[in-house]
mmCIF file of C-alpha atoms in Angstrom:
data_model
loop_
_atom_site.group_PDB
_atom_site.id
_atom_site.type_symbol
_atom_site.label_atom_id
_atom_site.label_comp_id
_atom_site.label_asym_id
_atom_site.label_seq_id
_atom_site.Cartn_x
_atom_site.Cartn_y
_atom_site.Cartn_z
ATOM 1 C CA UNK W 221 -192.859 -82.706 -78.564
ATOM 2 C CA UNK W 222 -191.716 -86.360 -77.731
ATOM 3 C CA UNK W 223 -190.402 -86.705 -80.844
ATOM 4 C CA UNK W 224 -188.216 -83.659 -80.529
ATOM 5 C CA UNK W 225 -186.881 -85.144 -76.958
ATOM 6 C CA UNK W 226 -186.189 -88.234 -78.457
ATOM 7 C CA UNK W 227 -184.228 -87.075 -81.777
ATOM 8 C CA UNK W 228 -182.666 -83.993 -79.091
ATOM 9 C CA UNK W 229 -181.269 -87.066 -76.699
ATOM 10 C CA UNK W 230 -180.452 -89.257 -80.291
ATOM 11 C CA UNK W 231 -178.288 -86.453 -81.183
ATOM 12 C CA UNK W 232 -176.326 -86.130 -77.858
ATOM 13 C CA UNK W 233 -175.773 -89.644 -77.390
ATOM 14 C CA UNK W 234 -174.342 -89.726 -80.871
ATOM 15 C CA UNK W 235 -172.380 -86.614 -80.142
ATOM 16 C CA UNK W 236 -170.985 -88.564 -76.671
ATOM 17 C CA UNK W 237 -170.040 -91.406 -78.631
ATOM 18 C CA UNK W 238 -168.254 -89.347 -80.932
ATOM 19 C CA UNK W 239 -165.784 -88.475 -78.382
ATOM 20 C CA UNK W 240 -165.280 -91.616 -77.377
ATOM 21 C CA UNK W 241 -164.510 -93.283 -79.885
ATOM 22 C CA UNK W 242 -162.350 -90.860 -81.583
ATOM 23 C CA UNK W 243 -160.076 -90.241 -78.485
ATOM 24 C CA UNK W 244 -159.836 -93.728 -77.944
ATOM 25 C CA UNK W 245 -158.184 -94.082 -81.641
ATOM 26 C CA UNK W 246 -156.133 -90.951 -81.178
ATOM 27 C CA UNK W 247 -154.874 -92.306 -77.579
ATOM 28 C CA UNK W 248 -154.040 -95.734 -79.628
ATOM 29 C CA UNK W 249 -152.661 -93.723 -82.632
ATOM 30 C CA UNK W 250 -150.311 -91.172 -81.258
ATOM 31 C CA UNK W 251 -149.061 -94.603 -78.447
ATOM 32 C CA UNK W 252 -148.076 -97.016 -81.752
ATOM 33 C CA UNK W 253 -146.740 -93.689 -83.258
ATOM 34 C CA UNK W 254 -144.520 -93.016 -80.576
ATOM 35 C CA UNK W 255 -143.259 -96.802 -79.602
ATOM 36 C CA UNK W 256 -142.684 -97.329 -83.514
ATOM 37 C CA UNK W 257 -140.220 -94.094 -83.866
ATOM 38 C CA UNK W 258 -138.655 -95.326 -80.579
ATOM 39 C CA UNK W 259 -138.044 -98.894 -81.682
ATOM 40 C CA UNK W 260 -136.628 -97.422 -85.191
ATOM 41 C CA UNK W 261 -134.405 -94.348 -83.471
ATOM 42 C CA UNK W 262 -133.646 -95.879 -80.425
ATOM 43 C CA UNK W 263 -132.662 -92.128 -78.388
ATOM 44 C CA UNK W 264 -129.793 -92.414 -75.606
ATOM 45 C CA UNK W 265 -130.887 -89.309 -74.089
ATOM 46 C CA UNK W 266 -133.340 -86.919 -73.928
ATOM 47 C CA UNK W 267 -131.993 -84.597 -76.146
ATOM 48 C CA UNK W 268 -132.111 -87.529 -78.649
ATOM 49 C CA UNK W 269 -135.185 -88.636 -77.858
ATOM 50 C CA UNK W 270 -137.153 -85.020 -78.095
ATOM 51 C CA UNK W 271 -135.276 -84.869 -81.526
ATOM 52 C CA UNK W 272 -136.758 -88.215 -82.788
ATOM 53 C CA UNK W 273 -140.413 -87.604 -81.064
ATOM 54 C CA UNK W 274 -140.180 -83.965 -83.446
ATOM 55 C CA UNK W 275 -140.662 -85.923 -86.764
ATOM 56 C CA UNK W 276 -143.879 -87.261 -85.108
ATOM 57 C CA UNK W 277 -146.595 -86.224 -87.797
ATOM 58 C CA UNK W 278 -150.088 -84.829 -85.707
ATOM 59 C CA UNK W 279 -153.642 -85.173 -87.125
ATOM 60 C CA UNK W 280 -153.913 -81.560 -86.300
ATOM 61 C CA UNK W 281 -151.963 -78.781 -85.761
ATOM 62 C CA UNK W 282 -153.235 -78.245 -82.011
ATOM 63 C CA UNK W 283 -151.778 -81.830 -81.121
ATOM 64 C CA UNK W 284 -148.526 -81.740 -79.563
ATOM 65 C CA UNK W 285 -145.529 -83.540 -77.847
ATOM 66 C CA UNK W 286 -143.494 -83.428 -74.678
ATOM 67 C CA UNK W 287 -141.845 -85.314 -72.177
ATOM 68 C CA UNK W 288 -142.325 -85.550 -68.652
ATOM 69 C CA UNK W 289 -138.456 -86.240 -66.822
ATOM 70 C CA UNK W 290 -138.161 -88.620 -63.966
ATOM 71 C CA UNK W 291 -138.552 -85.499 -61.326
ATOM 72 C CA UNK W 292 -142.409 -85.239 -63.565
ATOM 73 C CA UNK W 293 -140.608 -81.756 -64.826
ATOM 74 C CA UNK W 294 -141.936 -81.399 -68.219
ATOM 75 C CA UNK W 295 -139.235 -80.849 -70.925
ATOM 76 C CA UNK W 296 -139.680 -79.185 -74.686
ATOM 77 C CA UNK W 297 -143.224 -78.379 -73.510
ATOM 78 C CA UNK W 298 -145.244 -75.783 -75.943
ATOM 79 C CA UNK W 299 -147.090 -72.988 -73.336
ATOM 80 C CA UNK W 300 -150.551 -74.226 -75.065
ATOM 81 C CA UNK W 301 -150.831 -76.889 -72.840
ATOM 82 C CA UNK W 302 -152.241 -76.023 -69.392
ATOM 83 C CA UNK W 303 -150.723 -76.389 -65.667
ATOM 84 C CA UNK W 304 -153.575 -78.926 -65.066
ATOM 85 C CA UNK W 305 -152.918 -81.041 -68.075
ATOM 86 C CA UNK W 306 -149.410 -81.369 -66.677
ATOM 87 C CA UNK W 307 -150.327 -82.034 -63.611
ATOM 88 C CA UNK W 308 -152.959 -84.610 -64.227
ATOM 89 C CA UNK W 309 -150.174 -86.407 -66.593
ATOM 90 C CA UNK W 310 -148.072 -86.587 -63.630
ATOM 91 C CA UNK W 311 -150.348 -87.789 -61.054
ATOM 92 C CA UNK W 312 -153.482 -89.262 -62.609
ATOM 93 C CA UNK W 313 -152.764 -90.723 -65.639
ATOM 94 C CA UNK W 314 -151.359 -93.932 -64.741
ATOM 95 C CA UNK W 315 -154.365 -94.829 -62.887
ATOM 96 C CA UNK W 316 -156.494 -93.829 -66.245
ATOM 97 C CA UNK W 317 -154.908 -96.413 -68.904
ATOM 98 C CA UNK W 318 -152.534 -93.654 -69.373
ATOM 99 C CA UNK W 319 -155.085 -91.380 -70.447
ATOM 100 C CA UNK W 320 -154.463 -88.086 -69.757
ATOM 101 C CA UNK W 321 -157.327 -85.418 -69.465
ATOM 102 C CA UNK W 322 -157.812 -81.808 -69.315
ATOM 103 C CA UNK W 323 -159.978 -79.428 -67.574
ATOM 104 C CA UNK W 324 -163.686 -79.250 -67.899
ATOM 105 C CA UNK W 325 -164.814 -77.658 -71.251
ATOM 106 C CA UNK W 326 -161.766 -78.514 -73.051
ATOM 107 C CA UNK W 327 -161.727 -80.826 -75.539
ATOM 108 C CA UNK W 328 -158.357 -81.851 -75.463
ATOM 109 C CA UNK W 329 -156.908 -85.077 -73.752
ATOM 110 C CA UNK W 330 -153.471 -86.870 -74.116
ATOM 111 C CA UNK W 331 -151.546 -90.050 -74.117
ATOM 112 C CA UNK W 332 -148.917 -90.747 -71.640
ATOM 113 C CA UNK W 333 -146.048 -93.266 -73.164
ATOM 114 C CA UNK W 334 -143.507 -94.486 -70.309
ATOM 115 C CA UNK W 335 -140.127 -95.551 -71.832
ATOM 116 C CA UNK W 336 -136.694 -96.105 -70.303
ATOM 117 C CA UNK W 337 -133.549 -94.207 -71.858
ATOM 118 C CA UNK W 338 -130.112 -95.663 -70.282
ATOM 119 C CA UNK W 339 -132.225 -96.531 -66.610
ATOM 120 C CA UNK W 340 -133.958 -93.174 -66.611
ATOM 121 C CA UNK W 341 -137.432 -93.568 -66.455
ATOM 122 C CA UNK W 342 -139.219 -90.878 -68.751
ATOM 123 C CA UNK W 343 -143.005 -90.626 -69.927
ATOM 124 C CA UNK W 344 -143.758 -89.170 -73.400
ATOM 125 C CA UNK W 345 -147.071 -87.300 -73.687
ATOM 126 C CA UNK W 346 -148.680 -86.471 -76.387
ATOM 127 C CA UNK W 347 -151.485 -83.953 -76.517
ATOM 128 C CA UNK W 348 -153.899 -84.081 -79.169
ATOM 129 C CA UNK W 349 -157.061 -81.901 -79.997
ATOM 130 C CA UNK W 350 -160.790 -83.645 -79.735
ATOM 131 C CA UNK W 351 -162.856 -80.514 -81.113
ATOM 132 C CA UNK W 352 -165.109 -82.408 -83.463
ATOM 133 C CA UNK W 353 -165.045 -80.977 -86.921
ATOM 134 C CA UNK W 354 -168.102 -83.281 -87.340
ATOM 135 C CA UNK W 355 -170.335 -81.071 -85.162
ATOM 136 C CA UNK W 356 -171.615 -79.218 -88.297
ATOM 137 C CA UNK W 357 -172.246 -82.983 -90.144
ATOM 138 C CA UNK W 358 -173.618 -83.627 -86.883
ATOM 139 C CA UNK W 359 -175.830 -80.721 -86.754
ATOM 140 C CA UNK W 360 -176.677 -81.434 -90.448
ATOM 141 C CA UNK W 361 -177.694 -84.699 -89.900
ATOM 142 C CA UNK W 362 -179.844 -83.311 -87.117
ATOM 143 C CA UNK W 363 -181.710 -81.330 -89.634
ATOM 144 C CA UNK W 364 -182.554 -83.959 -92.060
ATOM 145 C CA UNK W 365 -183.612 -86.179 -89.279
ATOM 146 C CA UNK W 366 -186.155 -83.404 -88.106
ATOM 147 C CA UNK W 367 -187.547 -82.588 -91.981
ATOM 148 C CA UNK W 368 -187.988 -86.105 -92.520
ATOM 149 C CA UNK W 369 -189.849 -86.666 -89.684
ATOM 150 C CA UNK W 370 -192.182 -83.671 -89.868
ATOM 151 C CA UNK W 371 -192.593 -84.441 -93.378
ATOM 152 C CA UNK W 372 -193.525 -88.126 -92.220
ATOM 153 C CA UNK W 373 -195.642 -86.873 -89.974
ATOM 154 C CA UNK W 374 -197.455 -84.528 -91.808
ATOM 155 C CA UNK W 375 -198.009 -87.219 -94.375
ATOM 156 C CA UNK W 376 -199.269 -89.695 -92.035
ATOM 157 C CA UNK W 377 -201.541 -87.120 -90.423
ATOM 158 C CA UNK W 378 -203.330 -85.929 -93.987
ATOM 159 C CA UNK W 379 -203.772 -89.855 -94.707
ATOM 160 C CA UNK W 380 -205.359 -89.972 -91.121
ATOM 161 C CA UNK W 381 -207.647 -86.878 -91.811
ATOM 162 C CA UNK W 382 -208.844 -88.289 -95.042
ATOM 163 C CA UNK W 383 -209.832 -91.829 -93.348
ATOM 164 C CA UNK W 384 -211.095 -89.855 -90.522
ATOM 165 C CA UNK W 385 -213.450 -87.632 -92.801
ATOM 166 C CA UNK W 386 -214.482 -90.553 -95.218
ATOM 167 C CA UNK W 387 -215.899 -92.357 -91.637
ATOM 168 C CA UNK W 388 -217.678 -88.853 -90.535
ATOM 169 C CA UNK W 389 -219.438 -88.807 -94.349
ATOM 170 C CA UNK W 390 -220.822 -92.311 -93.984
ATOM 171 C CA UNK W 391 -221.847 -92.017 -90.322
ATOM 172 C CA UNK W 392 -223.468 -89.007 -91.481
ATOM 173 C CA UNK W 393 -225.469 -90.764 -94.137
ATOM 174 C CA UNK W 394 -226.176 -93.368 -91.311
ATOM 175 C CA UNK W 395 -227.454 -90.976 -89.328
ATOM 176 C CA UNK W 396 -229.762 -89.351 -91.442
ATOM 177 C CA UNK W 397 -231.395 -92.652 -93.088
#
């Protein structure tokens, strides 16, 4: 039953770190993403600049875009994305490495990208999707991990069981010379 804590809390950690490490390359991602197509386009409004951030290609078709004005009023914002979200974005985020992150239970979490168009200071935020298509490799993995060590285990308990009986046999025949 140890074992089955220890691969159990193997799993979640691995699961945890997961997460981690792929929002950290999405939040990286969609931020180059964004400052490249800015540098290229160079928008002089916001109209402009919604326009440019629209060729943006996502990893998946949950993630999205938007842009927070300099009232924190979001503009061209898809109704997917929840009231905390937004709110988080335009209170939290700049504390988090711009880092923007939704409510408990969902995996979702965003980027927020300050710019300046002609002295108006905007923030870009892009939402993208963490739900972790490798759960079921994951899970897989989990599987093997728990066959192989039964099967180890069953294997190193039959060796044990011969060794075990070969030392009852002789102590036997000690015991009756």
């Amino acid at each position: 039953s140890i074992v089955l804590v220890c691969v159990i809390y193997t799993f979640l950690l691995m699961q945890s770190n997961n997460m981690d490490d792929k929002s950290m390359i999405l939040h990286r991602h969609y931020t180059a993403e964004v400052n490249t197509l800015l540098e290229n386009e160079k928008p002089q409004n916001i109209e402009e600049l919604y326009s440019t951030l629209k060729t943006m290609e996502f990893i998946s078709p949950n993630d999205s875009v938007f842009i927070l004005d300099e009232n924190n009023q979001p503009h061209y914002n898809k109704s997917s994305i929840s009231d905390f979200f937004i709110k988080y974005a335009q209170e939290l985020a700049s504390s988090h490495n711009n880092t923007i992150y939704d409510y408990y239970g969902t995996e979702a979490q965003g980027a927020l990208i300050p710019i300046s168009i002609n002295g108006q200071d905007l923030h870009v935020v892009v939402h993208y999707d963490l739900s972790n298509k490798l759960l079921g490799d994951t899970f897989r993995n989990l599987i093997i991990i728990v066959v192989y060590c039964g099967i180890s285990i069953y294997f190193f308990a039959t060796s044990i069981t011969k060794e075990i009986s070969l030392v009852a046999e002789n102590l036997r025949g000690i015991a009756k010379n």
